Amino acid sequence: MQTVAHLAEAIWTARQAGRTLDAEATLGTPDLATAYAIQRALLGLRLAAGERVVGWKLGYTSEVMRRQMGIDRPNIGPLTDRMLLGSGDAVHKRLVQPRVEPEIGLRLKTALDARQAPVDRHTVAAAVEGAYACLEVVHSTWTGYRFNLEQNTADNSSAGQVVIGPRLPVTDLMALDTVAVRLHDGSEHTLGQGVGADADGHPLDAVARLVRELAAFGQRLEAGDWVITGGLTKACALEVGGRLVGVFSAGDSWSVGASVLRP
């Protein structure tokens, strides 16, 4: 039986080489605790390679994503500095099966620790510096995105890269649940639509849950951390030579977008 360290190394090696693996043949089906142990070991390899943690992703907070991937509940995974992109940037060539999903991203101005005090949406709102239009570029190590929750969790919830787009000009973070999003291709063809409420009922509630989960691991959110709160549409393939755009809006008052390319 392979150890957690060996399984993390297999995932890391495949990702570095730009190839995919069969999830069942590689991992079998570990329990969720073991899956998170593999995820932490994988992060250790990233840190040893010079990466640093800059935040967290929330996976499967929306029903549309759970339905698409056959996953029954959310999971989490760390983000590192080398995952971050600016709007209009191209994904890394090692991402051989990238998919894109628009998400509301939040950046913290103060730390959040559920071990110190209860955390709810109001606590989170007070700790947030701003909300941003983001695109998560997911990339599964598992061939064809064939995985279960535990296999996906071990693979860092398919975290590939994250496009940090413009700040959303919201005056009240409590209204983030009403923000509409549309994912389209370069020809304006709509691929999916959603609203902020699709992320755990409210993006701030999604972050509160993350803080509570981190506390169970003896961790907290730090000042300056990014949190992407979960895909608001289904994840759509980013083809070679393609461009996908997420447009975030609130009625007729404002509309901002973020895009990503694949060379």
mmCIF file of N, CA, C and O in Angstrom, residues 130-225:
data_model
loop_
_atom_site.group_PDB
_atom_site.id
_atom_site.type_symbol
_atom_site.label_atom_id
_atom_site.label_comp_id
_atom_site.label_asym_id
_atom_site.label_seq_id
_atom_site.Cartn_x
_atom_site.Cartn_y
_atom_site.Cartn_z
ATOM 1 N N GLY A 130 -12.379 43.531 -0.148
ATOM 2 C CA GLY A 130 -13.138 43.768 -1.363
ATOM 3 C C GLY A 130 -13.522 42.477 -2.045
ATOM 4 O O GLY A 130 -12.996 41.400 -1.743
ATOM 5 N N ALA A 131 -14.487 42.597 -2.967
ATOM 6 C CA ALA A 131 -14.937 41.467 -3.774
ATOM 7 C C ALA A 131 -14.460 41.678 -5.208
ATOM 8 O O ALA A 131 -14.437 42.811 -5.704
ATOM 9 N N TYR A 132 -14.109 40.579 -5.891
ATOM 10 C CA TYR A 132 -13.485 40.664 -7.205
ATOM 11 C C TYR A 132 -14.118 39.679 -8.185
ATOM 12 O O TYR A 132 -14.555 38.590 -7.789
ATOM 13 N N ALA A 133 -14.128 40.085 -9.456
ATOM 14 C CA ALA A 133 -14.537 39.184 -10.528
ATOM 15 C C ALA A 133 -13.396 38.209 -10.780
ATOM 16 O O ALA A 133 -12.280 38.627 -11.103
ATOM 17 N N CYS A 134 -13.649 36.926 -10.622
ATOM 18 C CA CYS A 134 -12.601 35.912 -10.772
ATOM 19 C C CYS A 134 -13.052 34.799 -11.711
ATOM 20 O O CYS A 134 -14.248 34.549 -11.877
ATOM 21 N N LEU A 135 -12.077 34.166 -12.312
ATOM 22 C CA LEU A 135 -12.298 32.941 -13.073
ATOM 23 C C LEU A 135 -11.369 31.883 -12.504
ATOM 24 O O LEU A 135 -10.156 32.100 -12.428
ATOM 25 N N GLU A 136 -11.934 30.771 -12.082
ATOM 26 C CA GLU A 136 -11.060 29.663 -11.712
ATOM 27 C C GLU A 136 -10.824 28.803 -12.936
ATOM 28 O O GLU A 136 -11.763 28.414 -13.637
ATOM 29 N N VAL A 137 -9.553 28.519 -13.187
ATOM 30 C CA VAL A 137 -9.189 27.576 -14.243
ATOM 31 C C VAL A 137 -8.889 26.255 -13.553
ATOM 32 O O VAL A 137 -7.818 26.073 -12.964
ATOM 33 N N VAL A 138 -9.865 25.368 -13.574
ATOM 34 C CA VAL A 138 -9.654 24.078 -12.925
ATOM 35 C C VAL A 138 -8.874 23.165 -13.861
ATOM 36 O O VAL A 138 -8.941 23.272 -15.086
ATOM 37 N N HIS A 139 -8.091 22.297 -13.242
ATOM 38 C CA HIS A 139 -7.330 21.313 -14.009
ATOM 39 C C HIS A 139 -7.186 20.069 -13.159
ATOM 40 O O HIS A 139 -6.509 20.081 -12.125
ATOM 41 N N SER A 140 -7.833 19.003 -13.562
ATOM 42 C CA SER A 140 -7.761 17.763 -12.810
ATOM 43 C C SER A 140 -6.569 16.928 -13.251
ATOM 44 O O SER A 140 -6.296 16.802 -14.451
ATOM 45 N N THR A 141 -5.872 16.359 -12.265
ATOM 46 C CA THR A 141 -4.840 15.367 -12.582
ATOM 47 C C THR A 141 -5.479 14.095 -13.121
ATOM 48 O O THR A 141 -4.836 13.313 -13.822
ATOM 49 N N TRP A 142 -6.767 13.910 -12.834
ATOM 50 C CA TRP A 142 -7.445 12.664 -13.192
ATOM 51 C C TRP A 142 -8.032 12.760 -14.608
ATOM 52 O O TRP A 142 -8.790 13.661 -14.924
ATOM 53 N N THR A 143 -7.664 11.817 -15.428
ATOM 54 C CA THR A 143 -8.024 11.812 -16.836
ATOM 55 C C THR A 143 -9.529 11.924 -17.039
ATOM 56 O O THR A 143 -10.307 11.174 -16.434
ATOM 57 N N GLY A 144 -9.924 12.891 -17.882
ATOM 58 C CA GLY A 144 -11.324 13.068 -18.218
ATOM 59 C C GLY A 144 -12.194 13.550 -17.082
ATOM 60 O O GLY A 144 -13.417 13.453 -17.157
ATOM 61 N N TYR A 145 -11.574 14.083 -16.013
ATOM 62 C CA TYR A 145 -12.333 14.537 -14.843
ATOM 63 C C TYR A 145 -13.184 13.415 -14.254
ATOM 64 O O TYR A 145 -14.264 13.636 -13.726
ATOM 65 N N ARG A 146 -12.658 12.199 -14.295
ATOM 66 C CA ARG A 146 -13.364 11.062 -13.711
ATOM 67 C C ARG A 146 -12.812 10.835 -12.304
ATOM 68 O O ARG A 146 -11.706 10.315 -12.128
ATOM 69 N N PHE A 147 -13.590 11.245 -11.306
ATOM 70 C CA PHE A 147 -13.152 11.134 -9.918
ATOM 71 C C PHE A 147 -14.355 11.157 -8.994
ATOM 72 O O PHE A 147 -15.461 11.530 -9.386
ATOM 73 N N ASN A 148 -14.120 10.764 -7.738
ATOM 74 C CA ASN A 148 -15.118 10.963 -6.689
ATOM 75 C C ASN A 148 -14.630 12.085 -5.763
ATOM 76 O O ASN A 148 -13.568 12.683 -6.002
ATOM 77 N N LEU A 149 -15.388 12.400 -4.734
ATOM 78 C CA LEU A 149 -15.048 13.513 -3.849
ATOM 79 C C LEU A 149 -13.664 13.350 -3.241
ATOM 80 O O LEU A 149 -12.872 14.300 -3.199
ATOM 81 N N GLU A 150 -13.362 12.150 -2.750
ATOM 82 C CA GLU A 150 -12.089 11.938 -2.067
ATOM 83 C C GLU A 150 -10.907 12.080 -3.036
ATOM 84 O O GLU A 150 -9.883 12.698 -2.704
ATOM 85 N N GLN A 151 -11.039 11.512 -4.229
ATOM 86 C CA GLN A 151 -9.968 11.623 -5.219
ATOM 87 C C GLN A 151 -9.759 13.078 -5.645
ATOM 88 O O GLN A 151 -8.628 13.533 -5.813
ATOM 89 N N ASN A 152 -10.858 13.807 -5.800
ATOM 90 C CA ASN A 152 -10.768 15.220 -6.152
ATOM 91 C C ASN A 152 -10.133 16.036 -5.033
ATOM 92 O O ASN A 152 -9.328 16.940 -5.290
ATOM 93 N N THR A 153 -10.482 15.737 -3.801
ATOM 94 C CA THR A 153 -9.917 16.450 -2.658
ATOM 95 C C THR A 153 -8.415 16.231 -2.576
ATOM 96 O O THR A 153 -7.648 17.182 -2.351
ATOM 97 N N ALA A 154 -7.962 15.008 -2.750
ATOM 98 C CA ALA A 154 -6.528 14.719 -2.724
ATOM 99 C C ALA A 154 -5.791 15.526 -3.785
ATOM 100 O O ALA A 154 -4.662 15.994 -3.570
ATOM 101 N N ASP A 155 -6.438 15.741 -4.923
ATOM 102 C CA ASP A 155 -5.870 16.490 -6.051
ATOM 103 C C ASP A 155 -6.134 17.990 -5.903
ATOM 104 O O ASP A 155 -6.229 18.715 -6.883
ATOM 105 N N ASN A 156 -6.244 18.462 -4.671
ATOM 106 C CA ASN A 156 -6.424 19.883 -4.365
ATOM 107 C C ASN A 156 -7.671 20.465 -5.013
ATOM 108 O O ASN A 156 -7.680 21.612 -5.472
ATOM 109 N N SER A 157 -8.731 19.662 -5.074
ATOM 110 C CA SER A 157 -10.007 20.104 -5.618
ATOM 111 C C SER A 157 -9.852 20.660 -7.030
ATOM 112 O O SER A 157 -10.519 21.620 -7.413
ATOM 113 N N SER A 158 -8.948 20.042 -7.798
ATOM 114 C CA SER A 158 -8.706 20.413 -9.205
ATOM 115 C C SER A 158 -8.188 21.837 -9.378
ATOM 116 O O SER A 158 -8.303 22.423 -10.463
ATOM 117 N N ALA A 159 -7.593 22.435 -8.342
ATOM 118 C CA ALA A 159 -7.080 23.795 -8.470
ATOM 119 C C ALA A 159 -5.972 23.841 -9.515
ATOM 120 O O ALA A 159 -4.996 23.096 -9.434
ATOM 121 N N GLY A 160 -6.147 24.714 -10.503
ATOM 122 C CA GLY A 160 -5.130 24.914 -11.527
ATOM 123 C C GLY A 160 -4.568 26.316 -11.436
ATOM 124 O O GLY A 160 -3.479 26.542 -10.917
ATOM 125 N N GLN A 161 -5.330 27.292 -11.924
ATOM 126 C CA GLN A 161 -4.956 28.698 -11.824
ATOM 127 C C GLN A 161 -6.204 29.530 -11.548
ATOM 128 O O GLN A 161 -7.328 29.039 -11.687
ATOM 129 N N VAL A 162 -6.001 30.778 -11.141
ATOM 130 C CA VAL A 162 -7.109 31.679 -10.829
ATOM 131 C C VAL A 162 -6.845 33.035 -11.470
ATOM 132 O O VAL A 162 -5.788 33.639 -11.241
ATOM 133 N N VAL A 163 -7.790 33.504 -12.280
ATOM 134 C CA VAL A 163 -7.723 34.847 -12.836
ATOM 135 C C VAL A 163 -8.336 35.815 -11.833
ATOM 136 O O VAL A 163 -9.501 35.664 -11.456
ATOM 137 N N ILE A 164 -7.549 36.784 -11.400
ATOM 138 C CA ILE A 164 -8.049 37.841 -10.520
ATOM 139 C C ILE A 164 -8.410 39.039 -11.398
ATOM 140 O O ILE A 164 -7.539 39.719 -11.944
ATOM 141 N N GLY A 165 -9.693 39.268 -11.563
ATOM 142 C CA GLY A 165 -10.168 40.355 -12.392
ATOM 143 C C GLY A 165 -10.400 41.618 -11.599
ATOM 144 O O GLY A 165 -9.892 41.780 -10.484
ATOM 145 N N PRO A 166 -11.191 42.550 -12.134
ATOM 146 C CA PRO A 166 -11.411 43.830 -11.464
ATOM 147 C C PRO A 166 -12.246 43.688 -10.193
ATOM 148 O O PRO A 166 -13.006 42.739 -10.021
ATOM 149 N N ARG A 167 -12.086 44.671 -9.345
ATOM 150 C CA ARG A 167 -12.881 44.719 -8.130
ATOM 151 C C ARG A 167 -14.339 44.988 -8.490
ATOM 152 O O ARG A 167 -14.641 45.807 -9.363
ATOM 153 N N LEU A 168 -15.249 44.281 -7.833
ATOM 154 C CA LEU A 168 -16.668 44.526 -8.042
ATOM 155 C C LEU A 168 -17.076 45.775 -7.266
ATOM 156 O O LEU A 168 -16.822 45.848 -6.055
ATOM 157 N N PRO A 169 -17.700 46.739 -7.920
ATOM 158 C CA PRO A 169 -18.029 47.999 -7.240
ATOM 159 C C PRO A 169 -19.274 47.900 -6.363
ATOM 160 O O PRO A 169 -20.212 48.694 -6.486
ATOM 161 N N VAL A 170 -19.281 46.920 -5.486
ATOM 162 C CA VAL A 170 -20.421 46.748 -4.585
ATOM 163 C C VAL A 170 -20.265 47.686 -3.386
ATOM 164 O O VAL A 170 -19.166 47.860 -2.860
ATOM 165 N N THR A 171 -21.344 48.301 -2.976
ATOM 166 C CA THR A 171 -21.305 49.177 -1.807
ATOM 167 C C THR A 171 -21.690 48.443 -0.533
ATOM 168 O O THR A 171 -21.421 48.919 0.564
ATOM 169 N N ASP A 172 -22.289 47.262 -0.694
ATOM 170 C CA ASP A 172 -22.726 46.468 0.452
ATOM 171 C C ASP A 172 -22.444 45.008 0.164
ATOM 172 O O ASP A 172 -23.069 44.409 -0.721
ATOM 173 N N LEU A 173 -21.498 44.432 0.897
ATOM 174 C CA LEU A 173 -21.139 43.034 0.653
ATOM 175 C C LEU A 173 -22.299 42.083 0.892
ATOM 176 O O LEU A 173 -22.313 40.969 0.366
ATOM 177 N N MET A 174 -23.267 42.497 1.674
ATOM 178 C CA MET A 174 -24.429 41.650 1.907
ATOM 179 C C MET A 174 -25.233 41.440 0.620
ATOM 180 O O MET A 174 -26.039 40.504 0.537
ATOM 181 N N ALA A 175 -25.026 42.292 -0.373
ATOM 182 C CA ALA A 175 -25.755 42.174 -1.639
ATOM 183 C C ALA A 175 -25.030 41.299 -2.652
ATOM 184 O O ALA A 175 -25.491 41.171 -3.794
ATOM 185 N N LEU A 176 -23.933 40.676 -2.260
ATOM 186 C CA LEU A 176 -23.196 39.834 -3.202
ATOM 187 C C LEU A 176 -24.028 38.662 -3.725
ATOM 188 O O LEU A 176 -23.768 38.152 -4.815
ATOM 189 N N ASP A 177 -25.008 38.247 -2.946
ATOM 190 C CA ASP A 177 -25.832 37.123 -3.405
ATOM 191 C C ASP A 177 -26.676 37.488 -4.618
ATOM 192 O O ASP A 177 -27.173 36.610 -5.318
ATOM 193 N N THR A 178 -26.846 38.772 -4.898
ATOM 194 C CA THR A 178 -27.660 39.207 -6.044
ATOM 195 C C THR A 178 -26.827 39.489 -7.289
ATOM 196 O O THR A 178 -27.382 39.779 -8.351
ATOM 197 N N VAL A 179 -25.505 39.440 -7.168
ATOM 198 C CA VAL A 179 -24.647 39.686 -8.326
ATOM 199 C C VAL A 179 -24.856 38.580 -9.359
ATOM 200 O O VAL A 179 -24.804 37.394 -9.031
ATOM 201 N N ALA A 180 -25.119 38.975 -10.598
ATOM 202 C CA ALA A 180 -25.324 38.017 -11.686
ATOM 203 C C ALA A 180 -24.012 37.793 -12.428
ATOM 204 O O ALA A 180 -23.167 38.696 -12.521
ATOM 205 N N VAL A 181 -23.824 36.597 -12.952
ATOM 206 C CA VAL A 181 -22.625 36.294 -13.726
ATOM 207 C C VAL A 181 -23.011 35.522 -14.974
ATOM 208 O O VAL A 181 -23.948 34.707 -14.960
ATOM 209 N N ARG A 182 -22.289 35.825 -16.044
ATOM 210 C CA ARG A 182 -22.487 35.113 -17.315
ATOM 211 C C ARG A 182 -21.121 34.706 -17.840
ATOM 212 O O ARG A 182 -20.206 35.526 -17.890
ATOM 213 N N LEU A 183 -20.981 33.449 -18.212
ATOM 214 C CA LEU A 183 -19.754 32.968 -18.837
ATOM 215 C C LEU A 183 -19.992 32.863 -20.330
ATOM 216 O O LEU A 183 -20.974 32.252 -20.767
ATOM 217 N N HIS A 184 -19.122 33.499 -21.112
ATOM 218 C CA HIS A 184 -19.291 33.406 -22.567
ATOM 219 C C HIS A 184 -17.947 33.245 -23.256
ATOM 220 O O HIS A 184 -16.884 33.454 -22.654
ATOM 221 N N ASP A 185 -17.997 32.850 -24.515
ATOM 222 C CA ASP A 185 -16.776 32.719 -25.299
ATOM 223 C C ASP A 185 -16.512 34.033 -26.032
ATOM 224 O O ASP A 185 -17.249 35.008 -25.886
ATOM 225 N N GLY A 186 -15.466 34.065 -26.824
ATOM 226 C CA GLY A 186 -15.088 35.303 -27.490
ATOM 227 C C GLY A 186 -16.124 35.830 -28.453
ATOM 228 O O GLY A 186 -16.101 37.020 -28.802
ATOM 229 N N SER A 187 -17.067 35.005 -28.864
ATOM 230 C CA SER A 187 -18.102 35.438 -29.798
ATOM 231 C C SER A 187 -19.382 35.856 -29.079
ATOM 232 O O SER A 187 -20.420 36.036 -29.707
ATOM 233 N N GLU A 188 -19.306 35.990 -27.746
ATOM 234 C CA GLU A 188 -20.439 36.394 -26.921
ATOM 235 C C GLU A 188 -21.496 35.296 -26.758
ATOM 236 O O GLU A 188 -22.594 35.534 -26.273
ATOM 237 N N HIS A 189 -21.182 34.077 -27.171
ATOM 238 C CA HIS A 189 -22.112 32.962 -26.982
ATOM 239 C C HIS A 189 -22.144 32.585 -25.503
ATOM 240 O O HIS A 189 -21.111 32.251 -24.907
ATOM 241 N N THR A 190 -23.314 32.642 -24.891
ATOM 242 C CA THR A 190 -23.448 32.347 -23.465
ATOM 243 C C THR A 190 -23.297 30.854 -23.203
ATOM 244 O O THR A 190 -23.975 30.028 -23.802
ATOM 245 N N LEU A 191 -22.401 30.532 -22.262
ATOM 246 C CA LEU A 191 -22.146 29.141 -21.887
ATOM 247 C C LEU A 191 -22.783 28.776 -20.552
ATOM 248 O O LEU A 191 -23.012 27.601 -20.274
ATOM 249 N N GLY A 192 -23.057 29.772 -19.739
ATOM 250 C CA GLY A 192 -23.672 29.507 -18.444
ATOM 251 C C GLY A 192 -23.974 30.803 -17.720
ATOM 252 O O GLY A 192 -23.347 31.832 -17.986
ATOM 253 N N GLN A 193 -24.957 30.749 -16.819
ATOM 254 C CA GLN A 193 -25.344 31.919 -16.036
ATOM 255 C C GLN A 193 -25.621 31.506 -14.598
ATOM 256 O O GLN A 193 -26.034 30.370 -14.339
ATOM 257 N N GLY A 194 -25.390 32.430 -13.673
ATOM 258 C CA GLY A 194 -25.665 32.159 -12.277
ATOM 259 C C GLY A 194 -25.716 33.445 -11.487
ATOM 260 O O GLY A 194 -25.593 34.541 -12.039
ATOM 261 N N VAL A 195 -25.882 33.308 -10.177
ATOM 262 C CA VAL A 195 -25.872 34.466 -9.275
ATOM 263 C C VAL A 195 -25.056 34.108 -8.039
ATOM 264 O O VAL A 195 -24.814 32.930 -7.749
ATOM 265 N N GLY A 196 -24.665 35.150 -7.294
ATOM 266 C CA GLY A 196 -23.842 34.924 -6.109
ATOM 267 C C GLY A 196 -24.450 33.974 -5.103
ATOM 268 O O GLY A 196 -23.731 33.229 -4.427
ATOM 269 N N ALA A 197 -25.774 33.978 -5.006
ATOM 270 C CA ALA A 197 -26.455 33.101 -4.052
ATOM 271 C C ALA A 197 -26.230 31.627 -4.346
ATOM 272 O O ALA A 197 -26.456 30.778 -3.467
ATOM 273 N N ASP A 198 -25.778 31.303 -5.557
ATOM 274 C CA ASP A 198 -25.524 29.898 -5.891
ATOM 275 C C ASP A 198 -24.349 29.327 -5.096
ATOM 276 O O ASP A 198 -24.208 28.109 -4.997
ATOM 277 N N ALA A 199 -23.514 30.189 -4.534
ATOM 278 C CA ALA A 199 -22.379 29.744 -3.725
ATOM 279 C C ALA A 199 -22.806 29.644 -2.264
ATOM 280 O O ALA A 199 -22.791 30.637 -1.534
ATOM 281 N N ASP A 200 -23.247 28.479 -1.855
ATOM 282 C CA ASP A 200 -23.619 28.216 -0.456
ATOM 283 C C ASP A 200 -24.739 29.118 0.051
ATOM 284 O O ASP A 200 -24.847 29.361 1.255
ATOM 285 N N GLY A 201 -25.555 29.665 -0.849
ATOM 286 C CA GLY A 201 -26.621 30.573 -0.443
ATOM 287 C C GLY A 201 -26.164 32.015 -0.379
ATOM 288 O O GLY A 201 -26.948 32.942 -0.599
ATOM 289 N N HIS A 202 -24.887 32.231 -0.104
ATOM 290 C CA HIS A 202 -24.283 33.569 -0.069
ATOM 291 C C HIS A 202 -22.764 33.381 -0.034
ATOM 292 O O HIS A 202 -22.264 32.563 0.752
ATOM 293 N N PRO A 203 -22.002 34.134 -0.845
ATOM 294 C CA PRO A 203 -20.544 33.979 -0.810
ATOM 295 C C PRO A 203 -19.939 34.191 0.575
ATOM 296 O O PRO A 203 -18.952 33.529 0.924
ATOM 297 N N LEU A 204 -20.521 35.073 1.375
ATOM 298 C CA LEU A 204 -20.000 35.285 2.722
ATOM 299 C C LEU A 204 -20.225 34.065 3.608
ATOM 300 O O LEU A 204 -19.391 33.743 4.463
ATOM 301 N N ASP A 205 -21.337 33.378 3.411
ATOM 302 C CA ASP A 205 -21.588 32.141 4.153
ATOM 303 C C ASP A 205 -20.594 31.057 3.743
ATOM 304 O O ASP A 205 -20.164 30.237 4.578
ATOM 305 N N ALA A 206 -20.232 31.032 2.458
ATOM 306 C CA ALA A 206 -19.251 30.060 1.980
ATOM 307 C C ALA A 206 -17.914 30.269 2.677
ATOM 308 O O ALA A 206 -17.252 29.303 3.097
ATOM 309 N N VAL A 207 -17.512 31.528 2.834
ATOM 310 C CA VAL A 207 -16.249 31.813 3.516
ATOM 311 C C VAL A 207 -16.340 31.460 4.996
ATOM 312 O O VAL A 207 -15.384 30.925 5.571
ATOM 313 N N ALA A 208 -17.469 31.732 5.618
ATOM 314 C CA ALA A 208 -17.639 31.372 7.029
ATOM 315 C C ALA A 208 -17.465 29.868 7.219
ATOM 316 O O ALA A 208 -16.830 29.422 8.186
ATOM 317 N N ARG A 209 -18.022 29.091 6.313
ATOM 318 C CA ARG A 209 -17.858 27.638 6.414
ATOM 319 C C ARG A 209 -16.399 27.249 6.247
ATOM 320 O O ARG A 209 -15.876 26.381 6.964
ATOM 321 N N LEU A 210 -15.708 27.891 5.305
ATOM 322 C CA LEU A 210 -14.280 27.631 5.116
ATOM 323 C C LEU A 210 -13.509 27.901 6.402
ATOM 324 O O LEU A 210 -12.659 27.094 6.804
ATOM 325 N N VAL A 211 -13.792 29.013 7.046
ATOM 326 C CA VAL A 211 -13.077 29.367 8.282
ATOM 327 C C VAL A 211 -13.303 28.304 9.347
ATOM 328 O O VAL A 211 -12.374 27.919 10.070
ATOM 329 N N ARG A 212 -14.515 27.804 9.445
ATOM 330 C CA ARG A 212 -14.800 26.750 10.430
ATOM 331 C C ARG A 212 -14.064 25.459 10.075
ATOM 332 O O ARG A 212 -13.555 24.759 10.967
ATOM 333 N N GLU A 213 -13.997 25.123 8.789
ATOM 334 C CA GLU A 213 -13.283 23.914 8.388
ATOM 335 C C GLU A 213 -11.790 24.046 8.645
ATOM 336 O O GLU A 213 -11.133 23.097 9.085
ATOM 337 N N LEU A 214 -11.235 25.225 8.370
ATOM 338 C CA LEU A 214 -9.811 25.430 8.628
ATOM 339 C C LEU A 214 -9.510 25.306 10.114
ATOM 340 O O LEU A 214 -8.460 24.777 10.502
ATOM 341 N N ALA A 215 -10.416 25.788 10.951
ATOM 342 C CA ALA A 215 -10.204 25.695 12.399
ATOM 343 C C ALA A 215 -10.066 24.249 12.849
ATOM 344 O O ALA A 215 -9.286 23.938 13.752
ATOM 345 N N ALA A 216 -10.792 23.357 12.196
ATOM 346 C CA ALA A 216 -10.699 21.932 12.537
ATOM 347 C C ALA A 216 -9.317 21.370 12.209
ATOM 348 O O ALA A 216 -8.898 20.371 12.790
ATOM 349 N N PHE A 217 -8.609 22.026 11.275
ATOM 350 C CA PHE A 217 -7.237 21.629 10.926
ATOM 351 C C PHE A 217 -6.204 22.463 11.685
ATOM 352 O O PHE A 217 -5.007 22.387 11.405
ATOM 353 N N GLY A 218 -6.673 23.301 12.624
ATOM 354 C CA GLY A 218 -5.763 24.154 13.370
ATOM 355 C C GLY A 218 -5.245 25.325 12.562
ATOM 356 O O GLY A 218 -4.144 25.837 12.821
ATOM 357 N N GLN A 219 -6.028 25.793 11.584
ATOM 358 C CA GLN A 219 -5.595 26.869 10.707
ATOM 359 C C GLN A 219 -6.608 28.010 10.706
ATOM 360 O O GLN A 219 -7.715 27.887 11.245
ATOM 361 N N ARG A 220 -6.224 29.117 10.078
ATOM 362 C CA ARG A 220 -7.107 30.264 9.959
ATOM 363 C C ARG A 220 -6.860 30.944 8.619
ATOM 364 O O ARG A 220 -5.873 30.651 7.927
ATOM 365 N N LEU A 221 -7.754 31.846 8.247
ATOM 366 C CA LEU A 221 -7.517 32.728 7.111
ATOM 367 C C LEU A 221 -6.669 33.894 7.576
ATOM 368 O O LEU A 221 -6.894 34.447 8.660
ATOM 369 N N GLU A 222 -5.696 34.274 6.751
ATOM 370 C CA GLU A 222 -4.790 35.351 7.109
ATOM 371 C C GLU A 222 -5.160 36.646 6.397
ATOM 372 O O GLU A 222 -5.781 36.634 5.329
ATOM 373 N N ALA A 223 -4.756 37.770 6.964
ATOM 374 C CA ALA A 223 -4.918 39.046 6.285
ATOM 375 C C ALA A 223 -4.203 38.993 4.938
ATOM 376 O O ALA A 223 -3.070 38.502 4.844
ATOM 377 N N GLY A 224 -4.868 39.460 3.891
ATOM 378 C CA GLY A 224 -4.298 39.408 2.551
ATOM 379 C C GLY A 224 -4.671 38.178 1.762
ATOM 380 O O GLY A 224 -4.432 38.120 0.548
ATOM 381 N N ASP A 225 -5.249 37.167 2.422
ATOM 382 C CA ASP A 225 -5.636 35.940 1.718
ATOM 383 C C ASP A 225 -6.742 36.211 0.695
ATOM 384 O O ASP A 225 -7.635 37.034 0.919
#
